[in-house]
PDB file of C-alpha atoms in Angstrom:
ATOM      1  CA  UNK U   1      39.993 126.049 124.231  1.00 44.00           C
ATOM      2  CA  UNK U   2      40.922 125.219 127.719  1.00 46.00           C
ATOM      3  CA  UNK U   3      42.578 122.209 125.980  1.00 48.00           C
ATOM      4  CA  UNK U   4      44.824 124.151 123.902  1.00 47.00           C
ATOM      5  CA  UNK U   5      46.041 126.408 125.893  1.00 46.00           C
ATOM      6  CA  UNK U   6      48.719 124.314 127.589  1.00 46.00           C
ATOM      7  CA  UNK U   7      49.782 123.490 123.821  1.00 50.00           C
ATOM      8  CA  UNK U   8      49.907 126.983 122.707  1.00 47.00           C
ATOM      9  CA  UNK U   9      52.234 128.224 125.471  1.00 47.00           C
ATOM     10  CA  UNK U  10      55.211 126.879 122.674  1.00 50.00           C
ATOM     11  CA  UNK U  11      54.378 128.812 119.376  1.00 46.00           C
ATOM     12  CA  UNK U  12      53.328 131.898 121.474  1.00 41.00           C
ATOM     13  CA  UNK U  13      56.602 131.569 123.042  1.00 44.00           C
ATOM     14  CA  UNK U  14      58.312 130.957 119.712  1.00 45.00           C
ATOM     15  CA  UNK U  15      56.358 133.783 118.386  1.00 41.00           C
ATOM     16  CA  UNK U  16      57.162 136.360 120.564  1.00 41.00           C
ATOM     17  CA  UNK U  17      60.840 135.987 120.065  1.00 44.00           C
ATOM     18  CA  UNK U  18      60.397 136.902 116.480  1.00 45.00           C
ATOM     19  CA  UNK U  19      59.812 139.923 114.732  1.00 41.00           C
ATOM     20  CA  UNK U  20      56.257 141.249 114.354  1.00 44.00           C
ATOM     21  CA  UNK U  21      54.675 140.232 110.807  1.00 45.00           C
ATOM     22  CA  UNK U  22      57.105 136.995 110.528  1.00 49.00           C
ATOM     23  CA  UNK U  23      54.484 134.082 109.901  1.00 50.00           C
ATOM     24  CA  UNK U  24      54.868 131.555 113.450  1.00 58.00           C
ATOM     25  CA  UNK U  25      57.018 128.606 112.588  1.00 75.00           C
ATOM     26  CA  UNK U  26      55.525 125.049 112.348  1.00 86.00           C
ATOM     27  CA  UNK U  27      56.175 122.774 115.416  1.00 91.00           C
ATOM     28  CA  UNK U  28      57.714 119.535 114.838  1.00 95.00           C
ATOM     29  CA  UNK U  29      55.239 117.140 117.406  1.00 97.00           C
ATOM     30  CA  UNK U  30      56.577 113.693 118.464  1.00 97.00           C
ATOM     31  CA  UNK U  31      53.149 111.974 119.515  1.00 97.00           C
ATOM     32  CA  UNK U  32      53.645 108.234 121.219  1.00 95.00           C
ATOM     33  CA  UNK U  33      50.789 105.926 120.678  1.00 92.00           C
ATOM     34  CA  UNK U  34      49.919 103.562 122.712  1.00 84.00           C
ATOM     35  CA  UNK U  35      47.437 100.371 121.896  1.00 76.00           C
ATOM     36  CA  UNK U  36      43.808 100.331 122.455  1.00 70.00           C
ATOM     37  CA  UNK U  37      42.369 103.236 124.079  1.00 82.00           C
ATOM     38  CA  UNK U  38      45.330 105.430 124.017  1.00 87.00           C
ATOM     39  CA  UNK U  39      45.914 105.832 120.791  1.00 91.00           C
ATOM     40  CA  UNK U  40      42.044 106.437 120.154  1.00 90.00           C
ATOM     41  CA  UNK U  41      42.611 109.192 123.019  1.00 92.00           C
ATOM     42  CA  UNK U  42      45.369 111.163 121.692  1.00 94.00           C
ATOM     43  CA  UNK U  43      43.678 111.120 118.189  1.00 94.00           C
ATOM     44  CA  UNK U  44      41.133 112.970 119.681  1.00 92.00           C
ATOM     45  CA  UNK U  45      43.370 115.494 121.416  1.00 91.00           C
ATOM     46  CA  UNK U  46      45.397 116.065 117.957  1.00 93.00           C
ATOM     47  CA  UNK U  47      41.808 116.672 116.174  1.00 91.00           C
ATOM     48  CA  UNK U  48      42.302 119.994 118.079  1.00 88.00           C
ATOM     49  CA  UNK U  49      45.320 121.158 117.009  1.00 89.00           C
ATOM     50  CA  UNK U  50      45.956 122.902 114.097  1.00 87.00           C
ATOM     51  CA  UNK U  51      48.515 122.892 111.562  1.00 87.00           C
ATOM     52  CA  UNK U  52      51.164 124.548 112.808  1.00 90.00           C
ATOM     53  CA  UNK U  53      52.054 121.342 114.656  1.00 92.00           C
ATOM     54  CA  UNK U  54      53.659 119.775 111.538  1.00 90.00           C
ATOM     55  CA  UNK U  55      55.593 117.107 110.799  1.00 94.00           C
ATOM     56  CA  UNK U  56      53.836 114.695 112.829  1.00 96.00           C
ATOM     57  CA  UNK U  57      56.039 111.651 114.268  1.00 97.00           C
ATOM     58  CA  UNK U  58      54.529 108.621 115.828  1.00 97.00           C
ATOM     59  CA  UNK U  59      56.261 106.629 117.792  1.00 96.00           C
ATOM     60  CA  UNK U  60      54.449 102.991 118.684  1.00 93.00           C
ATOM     61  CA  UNK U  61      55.340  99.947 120.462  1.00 91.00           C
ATOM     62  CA  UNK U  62      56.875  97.043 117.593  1.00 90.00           C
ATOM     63  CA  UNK U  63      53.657  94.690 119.144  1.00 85.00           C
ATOM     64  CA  UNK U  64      51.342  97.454 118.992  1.00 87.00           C
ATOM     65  CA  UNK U  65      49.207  95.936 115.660  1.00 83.00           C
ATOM     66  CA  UNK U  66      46.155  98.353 115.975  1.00 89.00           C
ATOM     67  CA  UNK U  67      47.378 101.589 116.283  1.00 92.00           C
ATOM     68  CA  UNK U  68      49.030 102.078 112.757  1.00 93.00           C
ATOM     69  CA  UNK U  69      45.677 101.469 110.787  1.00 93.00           C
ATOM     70  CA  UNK U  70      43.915 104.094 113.502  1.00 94.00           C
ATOM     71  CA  UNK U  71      46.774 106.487 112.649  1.00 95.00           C
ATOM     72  CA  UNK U  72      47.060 106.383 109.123  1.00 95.00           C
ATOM     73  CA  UNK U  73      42.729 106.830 108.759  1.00 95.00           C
ATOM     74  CA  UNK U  74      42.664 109.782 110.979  1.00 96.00           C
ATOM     75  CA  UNK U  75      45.907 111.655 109.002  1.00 96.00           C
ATOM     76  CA  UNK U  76      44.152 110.518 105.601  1.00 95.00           C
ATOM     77  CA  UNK U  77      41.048 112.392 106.926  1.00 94.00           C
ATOM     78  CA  UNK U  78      43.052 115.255 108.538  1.00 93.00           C
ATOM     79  CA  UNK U  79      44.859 115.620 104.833  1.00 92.00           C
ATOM     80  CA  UNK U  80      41.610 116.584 103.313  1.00 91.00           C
ATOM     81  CA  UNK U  81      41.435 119.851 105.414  1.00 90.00           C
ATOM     82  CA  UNK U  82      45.509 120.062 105.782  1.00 89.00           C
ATOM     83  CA  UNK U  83      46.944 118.919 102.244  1.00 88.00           C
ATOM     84  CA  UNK U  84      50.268 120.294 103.459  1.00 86.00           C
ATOM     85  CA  UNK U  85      50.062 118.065 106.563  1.00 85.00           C
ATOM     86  CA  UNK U  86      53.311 115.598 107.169  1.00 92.00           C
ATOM     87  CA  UNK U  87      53.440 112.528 109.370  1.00 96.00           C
ATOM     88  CA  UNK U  88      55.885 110.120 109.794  1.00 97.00           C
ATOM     89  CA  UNK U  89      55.601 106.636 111.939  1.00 97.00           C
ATOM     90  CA  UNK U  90      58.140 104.728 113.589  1.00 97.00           C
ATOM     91  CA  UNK U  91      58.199 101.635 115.824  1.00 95.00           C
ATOM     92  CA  UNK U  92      60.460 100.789 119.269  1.00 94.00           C
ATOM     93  CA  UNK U  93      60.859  97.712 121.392  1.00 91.00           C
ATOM     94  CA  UNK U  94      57.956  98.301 123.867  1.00 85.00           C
ATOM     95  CA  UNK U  95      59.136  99.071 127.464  1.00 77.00           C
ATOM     96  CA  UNK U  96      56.355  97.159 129.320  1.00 72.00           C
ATOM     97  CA  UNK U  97      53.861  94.331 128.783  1.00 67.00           C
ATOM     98  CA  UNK U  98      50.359  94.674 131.298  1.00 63.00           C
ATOM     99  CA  UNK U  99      51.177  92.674 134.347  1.00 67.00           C
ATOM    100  CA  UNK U 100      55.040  92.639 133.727  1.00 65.00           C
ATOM    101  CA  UNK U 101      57.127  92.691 137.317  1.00 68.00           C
ATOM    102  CA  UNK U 102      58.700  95.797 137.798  1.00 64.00           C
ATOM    103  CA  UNK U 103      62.371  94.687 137.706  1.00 71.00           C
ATOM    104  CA  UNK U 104      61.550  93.223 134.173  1.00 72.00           C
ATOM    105  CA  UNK U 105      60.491  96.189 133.351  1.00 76.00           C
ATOM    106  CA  UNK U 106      63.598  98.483 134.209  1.00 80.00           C
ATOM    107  CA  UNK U 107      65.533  95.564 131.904  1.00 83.00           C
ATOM    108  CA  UNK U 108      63.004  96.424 128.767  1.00 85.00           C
ATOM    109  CA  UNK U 109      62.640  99.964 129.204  1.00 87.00           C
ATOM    110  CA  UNK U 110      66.535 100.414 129.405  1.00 89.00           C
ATOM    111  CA  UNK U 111      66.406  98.530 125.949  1.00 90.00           C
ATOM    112  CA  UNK U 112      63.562 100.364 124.398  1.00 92.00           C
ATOM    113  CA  UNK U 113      66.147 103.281 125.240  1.00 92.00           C
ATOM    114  CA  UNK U 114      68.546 101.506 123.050  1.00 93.00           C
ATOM    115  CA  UNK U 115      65.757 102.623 120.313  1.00 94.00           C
ATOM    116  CA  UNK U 116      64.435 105.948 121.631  1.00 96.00           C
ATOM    117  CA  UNK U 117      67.528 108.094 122.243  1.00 96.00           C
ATOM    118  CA  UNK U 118      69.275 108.024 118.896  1.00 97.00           C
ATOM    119  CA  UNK U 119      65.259 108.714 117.163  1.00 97.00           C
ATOM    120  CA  UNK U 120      64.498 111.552 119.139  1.00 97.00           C
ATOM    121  CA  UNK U 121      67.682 112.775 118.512  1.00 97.00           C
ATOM    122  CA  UNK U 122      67.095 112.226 114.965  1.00 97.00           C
ATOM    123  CA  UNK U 123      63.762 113.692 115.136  1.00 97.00           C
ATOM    124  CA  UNK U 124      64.478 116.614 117.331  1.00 96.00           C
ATOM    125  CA  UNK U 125      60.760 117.374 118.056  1.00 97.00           C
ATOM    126  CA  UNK U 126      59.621 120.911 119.648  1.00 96.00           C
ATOM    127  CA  UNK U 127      56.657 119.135 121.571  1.00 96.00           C
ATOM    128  CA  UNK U 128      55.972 115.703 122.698  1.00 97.00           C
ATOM    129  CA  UNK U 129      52.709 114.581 123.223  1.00 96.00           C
ATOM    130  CA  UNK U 130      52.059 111.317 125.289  1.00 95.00           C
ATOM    131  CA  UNK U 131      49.176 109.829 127.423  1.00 92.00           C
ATOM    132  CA  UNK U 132      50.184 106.798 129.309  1.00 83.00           C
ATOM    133  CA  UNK U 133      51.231 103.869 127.356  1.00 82.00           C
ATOM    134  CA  UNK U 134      54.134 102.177 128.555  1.00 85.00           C
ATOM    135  CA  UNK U 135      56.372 103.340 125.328  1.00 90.00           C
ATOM    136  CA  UNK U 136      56.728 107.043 126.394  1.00 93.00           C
ATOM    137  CA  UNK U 137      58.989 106.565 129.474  1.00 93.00           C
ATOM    138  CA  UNK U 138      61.453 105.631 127.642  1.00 94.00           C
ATOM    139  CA  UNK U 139      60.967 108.587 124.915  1.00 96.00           C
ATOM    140  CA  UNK U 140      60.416 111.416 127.227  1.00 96.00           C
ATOM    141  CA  UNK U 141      63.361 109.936 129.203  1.00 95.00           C
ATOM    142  CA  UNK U 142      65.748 110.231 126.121  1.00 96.00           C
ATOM    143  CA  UNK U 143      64.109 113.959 125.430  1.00 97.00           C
ATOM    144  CA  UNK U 144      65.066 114.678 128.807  1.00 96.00           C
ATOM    145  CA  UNK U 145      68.869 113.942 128.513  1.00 96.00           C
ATOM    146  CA  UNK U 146      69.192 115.374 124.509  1.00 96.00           C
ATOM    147  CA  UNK U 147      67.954 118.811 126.798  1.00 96.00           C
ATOM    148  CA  UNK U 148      70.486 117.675 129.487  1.00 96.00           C
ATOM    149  CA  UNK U 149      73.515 117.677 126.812  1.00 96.00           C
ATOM    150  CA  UNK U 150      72.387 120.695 125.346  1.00 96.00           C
ATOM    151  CA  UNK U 151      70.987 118.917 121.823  1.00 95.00           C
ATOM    152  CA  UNK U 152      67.375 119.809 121.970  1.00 95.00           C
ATOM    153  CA  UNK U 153      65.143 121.327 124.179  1.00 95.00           C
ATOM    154  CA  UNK U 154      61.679 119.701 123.537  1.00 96.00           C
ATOM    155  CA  UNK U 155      58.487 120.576 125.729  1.00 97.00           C
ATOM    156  CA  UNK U 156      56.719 117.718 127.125  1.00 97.00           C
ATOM    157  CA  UNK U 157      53.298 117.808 127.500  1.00 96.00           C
ATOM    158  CA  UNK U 158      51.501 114.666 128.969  1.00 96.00           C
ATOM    159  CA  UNK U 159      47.689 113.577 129.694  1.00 95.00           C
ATOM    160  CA  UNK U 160      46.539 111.518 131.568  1.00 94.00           C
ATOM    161  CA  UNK U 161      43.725 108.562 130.866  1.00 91.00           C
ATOM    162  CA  UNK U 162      40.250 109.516 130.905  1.00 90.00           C
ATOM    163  CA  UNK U 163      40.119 106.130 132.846  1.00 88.00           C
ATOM    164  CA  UNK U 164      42.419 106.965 135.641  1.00 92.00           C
ATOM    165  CA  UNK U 165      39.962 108.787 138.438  1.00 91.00           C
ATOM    166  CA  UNK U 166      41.911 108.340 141.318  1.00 91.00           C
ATOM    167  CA  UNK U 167      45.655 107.281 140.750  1.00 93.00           C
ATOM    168  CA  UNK U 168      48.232 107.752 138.396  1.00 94.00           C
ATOM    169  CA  UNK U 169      49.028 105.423 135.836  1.00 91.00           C
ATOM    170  CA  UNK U 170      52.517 104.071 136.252  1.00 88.00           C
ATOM    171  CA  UNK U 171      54.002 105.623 132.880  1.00 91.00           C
ATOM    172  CA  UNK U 172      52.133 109.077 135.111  1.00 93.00           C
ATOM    173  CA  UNK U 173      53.708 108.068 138.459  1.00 94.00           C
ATOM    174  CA  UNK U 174      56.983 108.744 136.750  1.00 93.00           C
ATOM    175  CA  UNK U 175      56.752 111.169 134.248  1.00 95.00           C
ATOM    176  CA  UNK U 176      54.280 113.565 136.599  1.00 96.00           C
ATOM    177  CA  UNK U 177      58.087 114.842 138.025  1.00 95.00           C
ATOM    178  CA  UNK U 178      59.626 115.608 134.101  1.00 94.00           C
ATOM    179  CA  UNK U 179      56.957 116.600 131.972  1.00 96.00           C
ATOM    180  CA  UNK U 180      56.561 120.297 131.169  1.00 96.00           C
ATOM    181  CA  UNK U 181      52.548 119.886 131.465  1.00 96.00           C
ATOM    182  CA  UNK U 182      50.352 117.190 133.175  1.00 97.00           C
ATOM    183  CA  UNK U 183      47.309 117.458 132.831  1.00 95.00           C
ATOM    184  CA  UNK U 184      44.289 115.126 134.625  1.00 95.00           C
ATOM    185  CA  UNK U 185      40.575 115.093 133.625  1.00 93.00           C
ATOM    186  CA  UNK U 186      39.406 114.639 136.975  1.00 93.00           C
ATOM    187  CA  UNK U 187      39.138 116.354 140.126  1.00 94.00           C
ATOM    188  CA  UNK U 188      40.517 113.864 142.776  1.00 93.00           C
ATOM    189  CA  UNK U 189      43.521 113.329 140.641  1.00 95.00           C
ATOM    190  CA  UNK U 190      44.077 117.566 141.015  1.00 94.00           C
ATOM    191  CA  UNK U 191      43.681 117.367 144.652  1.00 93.00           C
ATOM    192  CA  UNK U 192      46.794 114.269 145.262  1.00 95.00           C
ATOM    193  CA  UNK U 193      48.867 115.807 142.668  1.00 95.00           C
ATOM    194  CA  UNK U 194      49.177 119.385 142.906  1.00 94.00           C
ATOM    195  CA  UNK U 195      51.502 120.124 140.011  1.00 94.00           C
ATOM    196  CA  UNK U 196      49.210 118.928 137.803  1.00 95.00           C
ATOM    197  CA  UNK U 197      46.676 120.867 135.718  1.00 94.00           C
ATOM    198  CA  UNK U 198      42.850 119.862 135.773  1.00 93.00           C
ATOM    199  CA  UNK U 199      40.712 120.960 132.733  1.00 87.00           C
ATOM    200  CA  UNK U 200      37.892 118.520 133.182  1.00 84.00           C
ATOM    201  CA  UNK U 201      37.582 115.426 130.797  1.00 83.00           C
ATOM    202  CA  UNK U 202      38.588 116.746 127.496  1.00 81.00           C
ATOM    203  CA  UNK U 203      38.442 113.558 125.187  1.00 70.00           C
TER     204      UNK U 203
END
């Protein structure tokens, strides 16, 4: 519960601009997978969510190999409580290898960008969904500036690692000033980074 509450803020918010008895809209969620642990994180965090948060788009690194099979199993098994449920997948450039210098980086993540801003534009999601991986810098970045030109407002809601006790990961270094919601799932992580929200480890 404590998990969802964060999430819920949107559709209540949606809800109570519209008339009472009007069944709440669905929420198009833009979810950015990451390889390895990351993905299997934010699986668990979408197990939770019910589904009003439909279409699903998943956005993964072109070199990410695991996280499509992980992806496609847990919607097959979310389809047999949710036959309505959508999900699409699509693949960028990824923005950062582990280890890669930092001035690389600002090179690859300016052309992941190349990728990112004209499919979230496309996509238009209401919520976005990330955890860490390198890829969703560039995403919540191109969010940012379709709100910034007035094209789509989308809520970004981001969580950190369960594996990151006392510092930030760098994707969280930089997106702990843009996102809508950060959350941590430990204490210490509260106590640096105020703005944050800490609801204990929730995956």
């Amino acid at each position: 519960l404590l998990l969802l509450l964060p999430l819920l803020l949107v559709p209540l918010a949606l809800l109570a601009r519209r008339r009472r008895g009007r069944r709440t809209p669905p929420l198009s969620l833009l979810v950015v997978a990451g390889s390895g642990g990351h993905t299997t994180e934010i699986l668990r965090l979408l197990s939770c969510l019910s589904e009003s948060y439909s279409p699903r788009h998943y956005v993964l690194a072109d070199s990410d190999k695991m996280s499509e099979a992980k992806i496609r199993s847990f919607e097959q098994k979310r389809a047999e409580t949710f036959p309505k449920s959508q999900f699409t997948l699509h693949r960028i450039p990824r923005s950062r290898e582990v280890r890669q210098s930092w001035i690389s980086s600002v090179v690859t993540t300016l052309y992941s960008m190349l990728y990112s801003l004209p499919l979230t534009n496309k996509l238009k999601p209401d919520l976005i969904l990330c955890n860490g991986p390198g890829t969703c810098v560039p995403v919540c970045i191109s969010a940012l500036l379709l709100g910034l030109l007035g094209i789509k407002r989308s809520i970004i809601v981001y969580v950190e690692s369960i594996c990151r006790v006392e510092t930030l990961s760098l994707s969280g270094k930089i997106l702990y000033y843009f996102s809508d919601y950060f959350i941590v799932q430990w204490p210490d992580l509260k106590e640096k980074y105020p703005k944050s929200v800490y609801l204990g480890r929730i995956v």
